[in-house]
Coordinates of C-alpha atoms and ligand atoms in Angstrom, one line a residue:
M30 CA 86.4 109.5 105.7
E31 CA 90.1 108.7 105.4
I32 CA 90.9 112.3 104.4
E33 CA 88.7 113.8 107.0
Q34 CA 90.1 111.7 109.8
R35 CA 93.7 112.0 108.9
L36 CA 95.9 113.6 111.5
I37 CA 97.9 116.4 110.0
P38 CA 100.2 119.0 111.7
T39 CA 98.4 122.3 111.6
G40 CA 101.3 124.6 112.0
L41 CA 105.0 124.4 112.8
H42 CA 106.6 123.6 116.1
I43 CA 108.0 126.6 117.7
F44 CA 111.2 125.8 119.6
G45 CA 110.7 126.2 123.3
R46 CA 106.9 126.5 123.1
A47 CA 104.4 123.9 124.4
A48 CA 101.6 122.5 122.1
E49 CA 98.2 124.2 122.2
L50 CA 95.1 122.5 123.4
H51 CA 93.5 121.9 120.1
Q52 CA 96.6 120.3 118.7
K53 CA 96.8 118.2 121.9
A54 CA 93.3 116.7 121.5
D55 CA 94.0 115.2 118.1
L56 CA 97.3 113.8 119.2
L57 CA 95.9 112.3 122.3
R58 CA 93.1 110.7 120.4
M59 CA 95.7 109.1 118.1
V60 CA 97.9 108.0 121.1
A61 CA 94.7 106.5 122.7
S62 CA 93.9 104.4 119.6
F63 CA 96.7 101.9 120.2
D64 CA 97.0 99.2 122.8
R65 CA 99.9 100.0 125.2
P66 CA 100.6 96.7 126.9
E67 CA 103.8 98.2 128.4
H68 CA 101.6 100.7 130.3
G69 CA 98.7 98.2 131.0
A70 CA 96.5 100.4 128.8
R71 CA 94.1 99.3 126.2
A72 CA 93.1 101.3 123.1
L73 CA 90.0 103.5 123.8
P74 CA 88.2 102.4 120.6
S75 CA 88.5 98.7 121.7
L76 CA 87.3 99.4 125.2
V77 CA 84.3 101.3 123.9
A78 CA 83.5 98.6 121.3
D79 CA 83.8 95.9 124.0
A80 CA 81.5 97.8 126.3
L81 CA 78.9 98.3 123.6
G82 CA 79.0 94.6 122.9
I83 CA 80.5 94.9 119.4
D84 CA 82.2 91.6 118.4
C85 CA 85.6 91.4 116.7
Y86 CA 86.0 95.2 116.4
D87 CA 89.7 94.9 115.4
Q88 CA 88.8 92.6 112.5
L89 CA 86.0 94.9 111.4
L90 CA 88.4 97.8 111.4
Q91 CA 90.8 95.9 109.1
E92 CA 88.1 94.8 106.7
T93 CA 85.9 98.0 106.6
P94 CA 87.8 100.9 108.2
T95 CA 84.8 103.2 107.9
S96 CA 81.3 102.0 108.7
E97 CA 78.4 103.2 111.0
T98 CA 79.9 101.1 113.8
T99 CA 83.4 102.6 113.5
E100 CA 81.9 106.1 113.2
L101 CA 79.9 105.5 116.4
V102 CA 82.9 104.3 118.3
D103 CA 85.2 107.0 117.0
G104 CA 82.6 109.6 117.9
I105 CA 82.5 108.4 121.5
V106 CA 86.3 108.3 121.7
A107 CA 86.6 111.8 120.3
E108 CA 84.1 113.1 122.7
A109 CA 85.9 111.4 125.6
V110 CA 89.2 112.9 124.7
Q111 CA 87.5 116.3 124.4
Q112 CA 86.1 115.8 128.0
F113 CA 89.5 114.8 129.1
C114 CA 91.1 117.9 127.7
E115 CA 88.5 120.2 129.3
S116 CA 87.9 118.5 132.6
G117 CA 90.5 115.8 133.2
A118 CA 90.8 112.0 133.4
E119 CA 88.1 111.4 136.0
A120 CA 85.5 113.3 134.1
A121 CA 86.4 111.5 130.9
A122 CA 86.2 108.1 132.7
A123 CA 82.8 109.0 134.2
W124 CA 81.5 110.2 130.8
L125 CA 82.7 107.0 129.0
N126 CA 80.9 105.0 131.7
S127 CA 77.6 106.8 131.4
R128 CA 77.7 107.0 127.6
A129 CA 79.0 103.6 126.6
G130 CA 79.1 101.6 129.9
V131 CA 83.0 101.4 129.9
D132 CA 84.1 100.3 133.4
I133 CA 86.0 103.0 135.1
E134 CA 88.8 100.7 136.2
K135 CA 89.2 99.6 132.6
S136 CA 89.5 103.1 131.1
F137 CA 91.6 104.4 134.0
P138 CA 95.1 103.1 132.9
T139 CA 94.6 104.6 129.4
L140 CA 93.3 107.9 130.7
S141 CA 96.1 108.1 133.3
L142 CA 98.6 107.6 130.5
L143 CA 97.0 110.4 128.5
A144 CA 97.2 112.6 131.7
C145 CA 100.9 111.9 131.9
I146 CA 101.4 112.7 128.2
A147 CA 99.3 115.8 128.4
E148 CA 101.3 117.1 131.3
Q149 CA 104.6 116.4 129.5
L150 CA 103.3 118.2 126.4
D151 CA 102.7 121.2 128.5
S152 CA 106.1 121.3 130.0
N153 CA 108.9 122.3 127.6
N154 CA 112.6 122.2 128.4
E155 CA 113.9 122.9 125.0
I156 CA 115.4 126.3 125.5
E157 CA 116.7 125.4 128.9
S158 CA 118.4 122.3 127.5
L159 CA 119.9 124.2 124.6
M160 CA 121.4 126.6 127.0
R161 CA 122.8 123.8 129.1
A162 CA 124.2 122.2 126.0
L163 CA 125.9 125.5 125.0
R164 CA 127.4 125.7 128.4
G165 CA 128.7 122.1 128.0
E166 CA 126.5 120.7 130.7
Y167 CA 124.8 117.4 131.0
I168 CA 121.5 116.8 129.2
A169 CA 119.3 113.9 130.3
P170 CA 118.8 111.3 127.6
G171 CA 115.5 110.2 126.0
P172 CA 114.5 107.8 123.3
G173 CA 114.1 108.9 119.7
A174 CA 110.8 107.9 118.2
D175 CA 107.5 109.2 116.9
I176 CA 105.3 110.4 119.7
V177 CA 102.4 108.2 118.7
Q178 CA 104.5 105.2 118.5
N179 CA 106.3 105.8 121.7
P180 CA 105.0 108.4 124.1
L181 CA 108.1 108.0 126.2
V182 CA 109.8 110.5 123.8
L183 CA 108.3 113.2 126.0
P184 CA 109.3 115.5 127.4
T185 CA 111.2 117.1 124.5
G186 CA 114.5 118.9 125.0
R187 CA 116.4 115.8 125.9
N188 CA 119.5 114.2 124.4
T189 CA 117.9 111.8 121.9
H190 CA 119.4 108.4 121.7
A191 CA 118.8 105.8 118.9
V192 CA 118.8 102.1 119.3
N193 CA 121.1 99.2 119.8
P194 CA 121.5 98.0 116.2
Y195 CA 121.8 94.4 117.4
S196 CA 118.2 94.6 118.9
V197 CA 116.8 95.3 115.4
P198 CA 114.3 94.0 114.3
S199 CA 112.4 93.7 117.6
Q200 CA 109.7 91.0 118.0
V201 CA 107.0 93.6 117.8
A202 CA 108.6 94.9 114.6
F203 CA 108.7 91.5 113.1
S204 CA 105.1 90.7 113.8
R205 CA 103.9 94.1 112.4
A206 CA 106.1 93.6 109.4
K207 CA 104.5 90.3 108.5
A208 CA 101.1 92.0 108.3
T209 CA 102.4 94.9 106.3
A210 CA 104.5 92.8 103.8
D211 CA 101.6 90.4 103.3
A212 CA 99.3 93.3 102.6
L213 CA 101.8 94.6 100.1
L214 CA 102.0 91.3 98.3
R215 CA 98.2 91.0 98.4
R216 CA 97.9 94.4 96.8
Y217 CA 100.4 93.5 94.1
M218 CA 98.6 90.2 93.5
E219 CA 95.2 91.9 93.1
E220 CA 96.6 94.3 90.5
H221 CA 98.9 91.9 88.6
G222 CA 97.5 88.4 89.3
R223 CA 100.9 87.1 90.5
Y224 CA 103.7 87.8 92.9
P225 CA 106.4 90.4 91.9
R226 CA 109.7 88.7 90.7
A227 CA 111.6 91.2 92.9
L228 CA 110.9 94.3 95.0
A229 CA 113.2 97.3 95.5
L230 CA 113.0 98.5 99.1
V231 CA 114.1 101.8 100.5
L232 CA 115.4 101.6 104.1
W233 CA 116.0 104.7 106.2
G234 CA 117.9 105.0 109.4
L235 CA 115.5 107.2 111.4
D236 CA 112.4 105.1 110.4
N237 CA 114.1 101.9 111.6
I238 CA 115.0 103.6 114.8
K239 CA 111.4 104.7 115.4
T240 CA 109.9 101.3 114.6
Q241 CA 112.8 99.2 115.9
G242 CA 113.4 97.8 112.5
E243 CA 110.0 97.3 110.8
G244 CA 111.5 97.9 107.4
V245 CA 114.3 95.4 108.1
A246 CA 111.8 92.9 109.3
Q247 CA 109.7 93.3 106.1
A248 CA 112.7 92.5 104.0
L249 CA 113.4 89.3 106.1
W250 CA 109.7 88.2 105.9
L251 CA 109.6 88.7 102.2
L252 CA 112.6 86.5 101.8
G253 CA 111.0 84.0 104.1
V254 CA 113.4 84.0 107.1
R255 CA 113.1 85.2 110.7
P256 CA 115.8 86.7 112.9
V257 CA 117.5 84.5 115.5
R258 CA 119.1 85.9 118.6
D259 CA 122.4 84.7 120.0
A260 CA 123.4 84.1 123.6
L261 CA 123.8 87.9 124.1
N262 CA 120.3 88.5 122.7
R263 CA 121.7 90.0 119.5
A264 CA 119.9 89.4 116.2
T265 CA 122.9 88.1 114.2
E266 CA 121.5 85.0 112.5
V267 CA 118.5 84.0 110.4
E268 CA 116.3 80.9 110.4
V269 CA 114.7 79.8 107.2
I270 CA 110.9 79.6 107.3
P271 CA 109.9 76.4 105.5
L272 CA 107.9 77.0 102.2
E273 CA 105.0 74.9 103.7
E274 CA 104.7 77.5 106.4
L275 CA 105.3 80.5 104.2
Q276 CA 102.6 79.4 101.7
R277 CA 104.1 81.6 98.9
P278 CA 107.3 82.0 97.0
R279 CA 110.3 83.7 98.6
I280 CA 110.4 87.2 97.1
D281 CA 113.7 88.7 95.9
V282 CA 114.4 92.1 97.5
V283 CA 116.9 94.7 96.5
M284 CA 117.7 97.0 99.4
T285 CA 118.8 100.6 99.0
V286 CA 119.8 101.9 102.4
S287 CA 120.4 105.6 103.3
G288 CA 123.7 106.9 104.5
I289 CA 122.3 107.3 108.0
F290 CA 121.1 103.7 108.0
R291 CA 124.6 102.5 106.9
D292 CA 126.2 104.5 109.7
L293 CA 123.8 103.3 112.4
F294 CA 123.0 99.7 111.4
A295 CA 126.2 98.0 110.2
P296 CA 125.3 94.7 111.9
T297 CA 121.8 94.9 110.4
M298 CA 123.3 95.2 106.9
T299 CA 125.3 92.1 107.6
L300 CA 122.1 90.4 108.7
L301 CA 120.2 91.4 105.6
D302 CA 123.1 90.3 103.3
K303 CA 123.3 87.0 105.2
A304 CA 119.6 86.4 104.8
V305 CA 119.8 86.8 101.0
R306 CA 122.8 84.5 100.8
R307 CA 121.0 81.9 102.9
V308 CA 117.9 81.9 100.7
A309 CA 120.0 81.9 97.5
T310 CA 121.6 78.6 98.6
L311 CA 118.4 76.7 99.5
D312 CA 117.6 73.6 97.5
E313 CA 114.2 74.7 96.4
P314 CA 112.3 74.9 93.0
L315 CA 113.0 78.2 91.2
E316 CA 109.3 79.0 90.9
L317 CA 109.1 79.1 94.7
N318 CA 112.4 80.8 95.4
Y319 CA 112.7 84.0 93.3
V320 CA 116.1 84.9 94.7
R321 CA 117.5 81.7 93.3
R322 CA 115.6 82.1 90.1
N323 CA 116.9 85.6 89.5
I324 CA 120.5 84.7 90.5
S325 CA 120.6 81.6 88.2
E326 CA 119.3 83.7 85.3
R327 CA 122.2 86.2 85.8
M328 CA 124.7 83.4 86.1
N329 CA 123.4 81.6 83.1
D330 CA 123.6 84.8 81.1
G331 CA 127.3 84.8 82.1
A332 CA 126.5 88.3 83.6
A333 CA 127.9 87.5 87.0
E334 CA 129.5 85.0 89.4
F335 CA 127.5 83.9 92.4
D336 CA 129.1 86.4 94.8
E337 CA 128.2 89.2 92.5
A338 CA 124.8 88.0 91.5
V339 CA 123.7 87.6 95.1
T340 CA 124.6 91.2 96.1
R341 CA 121.4 93.0 97.3
V342 CA 122.4 95.6 99.9
F343 CA 123.5 99.0 98.4
S344 CA 124.2 102.4 99.8
N345 CA 126.3 105.5 99.2
A346 CA 130.1 105.4 99.1
P347 CA 131.5 105.4 102.7
G348 CA 131.2 108.9 104.1
N349 CA 128.6 110.0 101.5
Y350 CA 124.9 110.7 101.9
G351 CA 121.9 111.2 99.7
T352 CA 121.1 110.7 96.1
N353 CA 121.3 114.3 94.8
V354 CA 118.2 113.6 92.7
N355 CA 116.4 116.2 94.8
F356 CA 119.0 118.8 94.0
M357 CA 118.9 118.1 90.3
V358 CA 115.1 118.3 90.3
M359 CA 114.9 121.5 92.4
D360 CA 117.5 123.2 90.1
S361 CA 115.8 122.0 87.0
Q362 CA 119.0 120.5 85.7
W363 CA 117.8 117.5 83.8
D364 CA 116.6 116.8 80.4
T365 CA 115.4 113.2 80.2
P366 CA 113.9 111.0 82.9
E367 CA 116.9 108.6 82.6
T368 CA 119.2 111.2 83.9
L369 CA 117.5 111.2 87.3
G370 CA 117.5 107.3 87.5
D371 CA 121.2 107.3 86.4
L372 CA 122.1 109.8 89.1
F373 CA 120.4 107.7 91.7
I374 CA 122.5 104.7 90.6
T375 CA 125.7 106.7 90.5
R376 CA 125.2 107.7 94.1
K377 CA 123.8 104.5 95.5
C378 CA 125.6 101.7 93.7
F379 CA 128.0 100.9 96.5
A380 CA 127.8 97.3 97.6
Y381 CA 127.9 96.2 101.3
T382 CA 128.3 92.5 101.5
R383 CA 130.5 89.6 102.6
D384 CA 131.7 87.3 100.0
S385 CA 131.7 83.4 100.0
K386 CA 135.2 83.4 101.6
G387 CA 133.9 85.7 104.4
R388 CA 135.7 88.8 103.3
T389 CA 133.8 92.0 103.9
V390 CA 133.1 94.4 101.1
E391 CA 132.2 97.8 102.6
G392 CA 131.0 100.2 100.0
R393 CA 132.7 99.1 96.8
E394 CA 131.4 100.8 93.7
A395 CA 129.4 98.1 91.8
R396 CA 127.2 99.8 89.2
H397 CA 126.8 96.7 87.1
L398 CA 125.8 94.6 90.1
M399 CA 123.1 97.1 91.0
D400 CA 121.9 97.3 87.4
N401 CA 121.7 93.5 87.4
A402 CA 119.9 93.3 90.8
L403 CA 117.3 95.8 89.6
S404 CA 116.7 94.2 86.3
P405 CA 113.9 91.8 87.6
V406 CA 112.3 94.4 89.9
E407 CA 108.6 94.9 89.3
A408 CA 107.6 97.0 92.3
T409 CA 109.2 99.6 94.6
Y410 CA 108.3 100.3 98.2
Q411 CA 108.9 102.5 101.2
N412 CA 107.3 102.9 104.6
L413 CA 105.7 106.1 105.9
D414 CA 105.9 106.2 109.7
S415 CA 105.1 109.7 110.9
F416 CA 102.0 111.9 110.5
E417 CA 104.3 114.9 110.6
V418 CA 106.5 114.0 107.7
G419 CA 104.8 112.8 104.6
I420 CA 105.9 112.3 101.0
T421 CA 105.4 116.0 100.0
D422 CA 106.7 117.5 103.2
V423 CA 110.4 116.9 102.4
D424 CA 112.3 116.2 99.2
H425 CA 113.8 113.0 100.5
Y426 CA 110.9 110.7 99.7
F427 CA 111.0 111.5 96.0
E428 CA 114.8 111.5 95.8
Y429 CA 114.8 107.9 97.2
L430 CA 111.5 106.2 96.2
G431 CA 111.1 108.3 93.1
G432 CA 114.8 108.0 92.2
I433 CA 114.9 104.2 92.5
S434 CA 111.6 103.9 90.6
R435 CA 113.1 105.9 87.7
A436 CA 116.2 103.7 87.8
V437 CA 114.1 100.6 87.7
E438 CA 112.0 102.0 84.9
T439 CA 114.9 102.8 82.6
R440 CA 116.6 99.5 83.3
T441 CA 113.6 97.3 82.8
Q442 CA 111.8 99.4 80.1
S443 CA 108.7 99.2 82.2
R444 CA 107.4 101.4 85.1
P445 CA 107.4 99.5 88.4
A446 CA 104.3 99.5 90.6
I447 CA 105.1 102.0 93.4
Y448 CA 103.7 101.5 96.9
L449 CA 103.9 103.0 100.3
C450 CA 102.6 101.8 103.6
D451 CA 101.0 104.0 106.1
S452 CA 101.9 102.1 109.3
L453 CA 100.9 104.9 111.5
S454 CA 97.2 104.2 111.6
P455 CA 96.1 101.1 113.7
Q456 CA 95.2 99.4 110.5
T457 CA 98.2 99.1 108.2
K458 CA 97.3 100.4 104.8
I459 CA 99.1 99.9 101.5
R460 CA 98.6 102.6 99.0
S461 CA 99.9 103.2 95.5
L462 CA 102.1 106.3 95.1
E463 CA 99.4 108.0 93.1
E464 CA 96.8 107.4 95.9
T465 CA 99.3 108.7 98.5
I466 CA 99.9 111.8 96.5
R467 CA 96.2 112.5 96.2
L468 CA 95.7 111.9 99.9
E469 CA 98.6 114.2 100.9
S470 CA 97.5 116.9 98.4
R471 CA 93.9 116.8 99.7
S472 CA 94.8 116.6 103.4
K473 CA 97.7 119.0 103.4
T474 CA 98.6 121.2 100.4
L475 CA 95.0 121.9 99.4
N476 CA 93.5 121.8 102.8
P477 CA 92.7 125.2 104.3
K478 CA 93.3 123.9 107.8
W479 CA 96.8 123.0 106.8
Y480 CA 97.8 126.0 104.8
E481 CA 96.1 128.6 107.1
G482 CA 98.0 126.9 109.9
M483 CA 101.2 127.4 107.9
L484 CA 100.4 131.0 107.0
K485 CA 100.2 131.9 110.6
H486 CA 104.0 131.5 110.6
G487 CA 104.4 134.2 107.9
F488 CA 107.6 134.0 105.9
R489 CA 108.4 130.4 107.0
G490 CA 104.8 129.2 106.4
V491 CA 104.9 130.4 102.8
A492 CA 108.2 128.7 102.3
E493 CA 106.5 125.5 103.6
I494 CA 103.7 125.8 101.0
E495 CA 106.2 126.3 98.3
N496 CA 108.1 123.3 99.5
H497 CA 105.0 121.2 99.1
V498 CA 104.5 122.4 95.6
A499 CA 108.1 121.7 94.7
N500 CA 108.0 118.2 96.3
T501 CA 104.8 117.4 94.4
F502 CA 106.6 118.4 91.3
G503 CA 109.4 116.1 92.3
W504 CA 106.9 113.2 92.1
S505 CA 106.1 114.1 88.5
A506 CA 109.8 114.4 87.6
T507 CA 110.7 111.0 89.1
A508 CA 107.6 109.0 88.8
D509 CA 104.9 110.7 86.6
A510 CA 102.6 110.1 89.6
V511 CA 100.8 113.4 90.0
D512 CA 97.3 113.9 88.5
P513 CA 97.0 117.1 86.5
W514 CA 94.1 118.3 88.6
I515 CA 96.4 118.6 91.6
Y516 CA 98.4 121.3 89.7
T517 CA 95.2 123.0 88.6
E518 CA 93.9 123.2 92.2
I519 CA 97.3 124.4 93.5
S520 CA 97.3 127.1 90.9
K521 CA 93.7 128.1 91.7
T522 CA 94.2 128.1 95.4
F523 CA 97.5 130.0 95.7
V524 CA 98.1 131.9 92.5
M525 CA 94.8 132.6 90.7
D526 CA 93.1 133.8 93.9
P527 CA 94.3 137.4 94.0
V528 CA 93.6 137.8 97.8
M529 CA 95.6 134.7 98.6
F530 CA 98.4 135.5 96.2
D531 CA 98.8 139.0 97.7
R532 CA 99.1 137.4 101.2
L533 CA 101.9 135.1 99.9
L534 CA 103.6 138.0 98.2
E535 CA 103.4 140.2 101.2
M536 CA 104.9 137.6 103.6
N537 CA 107.5 136.0 101.3
P538 CA 107.8 137.3 97.7
D539 CA 110.6 134.9 96.9
S540 CA 108.6 131.8 97.7
A541 CA 105.5 133.2 96.0
R542 CA 107.5 133.7 92.8
S543 CA 109.2 130.3 93.0
L544 CA 105.9 128.6 93.5
T545 CA 104.5 130.2 90.4
S546 CA 107.6 129.4 88.4
R547 CA 107.4 125.8 89.5
L548 CA 103.8 125.5 88.2
L549 CA 104.9 127.0 84.9
E550 CA 107.8 124.5 84.7
A551 CA 105.3 121.7 85.5
H552 CA 103.4 122.8 82.5
T553 CA 106.5 123.2 80.3
R554 CA 107.5 119.7 81.1
G555 CA 104.1 118.4 80.3
Y556 CA 102.8 117.4 83.7
W557 CA 99.6 119.5 83.4
N558 CA 98.0 121.5 80.6
P559 CA 96.3 124.6 82.0
D560 CA 94.2 126.9 79.7
E561 CA 95.8 129.7 77.8
E562 CA 94.6 132.4 80.2
T563 CA 96.1 130.6 83.2
V564 CA 99.4 130.1 81.4
E565 CA 99.5 133.8 80.6
K566 CA 98.9 134.8 84.2
L567 CA 101.5 132.4 85.5
R568 CA 104.0 133.8 83.0
E569 CA 103.2 137.3 83.8
I570 CA 103.7 136.8 87.5
A571 CA 106.8 134.7 87.2
G572 CA 108.3 137.4 84.9
H573 CA 107.4 140.3 87.2
P574 CA 107.9 138.9 90.7
N575 CA 106.8 141.9 92.6
T576 CA 103.7 142.7 90.7
R577 CA 100.5 142.4 92.6
L578 CA 98.0 140.2 90.9
E579 CA 95.3 142.9 90.4
G580 CA 97.9 144.7 88.4
V581 CA 98.4 141.7 86.2
V582 CA 94.8 140.6 85.6
Ligands
LIG18 C1 117.3 108.4 107.1 O1 116.7 108.4 108.2 O2 118.0 107.5 106.8 C2 117.0 109.5 106.2 C3 116.4 110.7 106.7 C4 116.2 111.7 105.8 C5 116.7 111.7 104.5 C6 117.3 110.6 104.1 C7 117.5 109.5 104.9
LIG19 MG1 116.9 117.9 104.5

């Protein structure tokens, strides 16, 4: 059910062109599945459930996301959105009233919001705005966010602005973060029977813009503090949440922030650093304060002074971006897994902190401090926040989450548990990396709806398919997280099927060949073990890039 219902992009956005009707219906259904108090609009599924007399629908959704009841409600909502697309808001309201008894006044605010969004999806100012920009003219500003999270991003073609870093994390972000971080700890607890001694978190700039700092808020909540605003309403301080209220130990967190995050969120990095230092100085038992426990172990080892042992916020050197792990993987320039983890540390071991005397350290190389901070880490984590960009769509997820996981593994001699959160759906869902890769492979790479959507774009579409294969490979290289069947199915779908392979070859021979070579490399490196015949065919094609498959077989 999860795979079937997952929203995926079925094609690429074409600059200057409005979305098509069928794309719109799925998007609008997703938009309508969240309460929008700022628009006085309630989620359509809750309205339908209320009208049908279903009690505690939200709770049911959290506990059993797929049941006959949720199927019934989702079916009615899908039909209502379909009616909306075909005949407008009034027809949809009338239909909801006759089918489920939803009061017209109640559904009206939600359907009017959809009408507004639908109209903005149809209007597209991208080309006109680009021309204005090139002429040096004024472009109206608009917020940067995911369309489902904040429909005010529409219309597109505006001058995107980010956030005020002092407003991060927002209250909404903090309350959502509590649910997510608790779910993460629950999942770890179910699998390991205790809390992790420390977590390594990846924080990105764009994600924290889109969610107003959910990732930041998760870190604070794990530490057991909440943000406090000053007289100018800026989140510059933290308040310690008492252990009695927290009802669990304070979890140690090591934060690797991207270069974009560092550039955008300097005050937020100060806040995070402050939070760790505050927690490290609390007079609490070590078994309930893992930050203190880890720091005192380091200090007892004689490995570090307090100021060093408390450093938890790391990024690139000033002016530098990225981990380069993706480039090393794509160019096949590594021998042992440690090489990838070491490269990650080399790029990201620059400390951003303020010492006990209040002196700022902004990007000082601190390899041994990062090694020390990572040594108690037992799980790594990153948020997913957009249905358009998942962990196999771009190489950045494996360079960051995969890179840090490999770095942890080689430092602790044990593979960390790796988790992601899908905070896009109304029910937050923690998945292991392996589960997420299976879901992405089934819903995108191996899903005919996805790849046929891509193939409509010809050359670029084939390149996208190849990217997915390469990024999947990146998860083997950095985290050994890809089931062999995934490679088998990719090979069957795109290479071993002569009709399909011919189509790829016709549209983009370079990508068709690279995709094949990547599958072979995955075999050479031991990520899957295809039968002899398959290996032969892959070799043949990779060696003769322009040979049509019939010629080879
Ligand atoms: C960021 O938003 O920080 C980010 C985006 C893409 C790649 C790496 C980082
Ligand atoms: Mg890029």
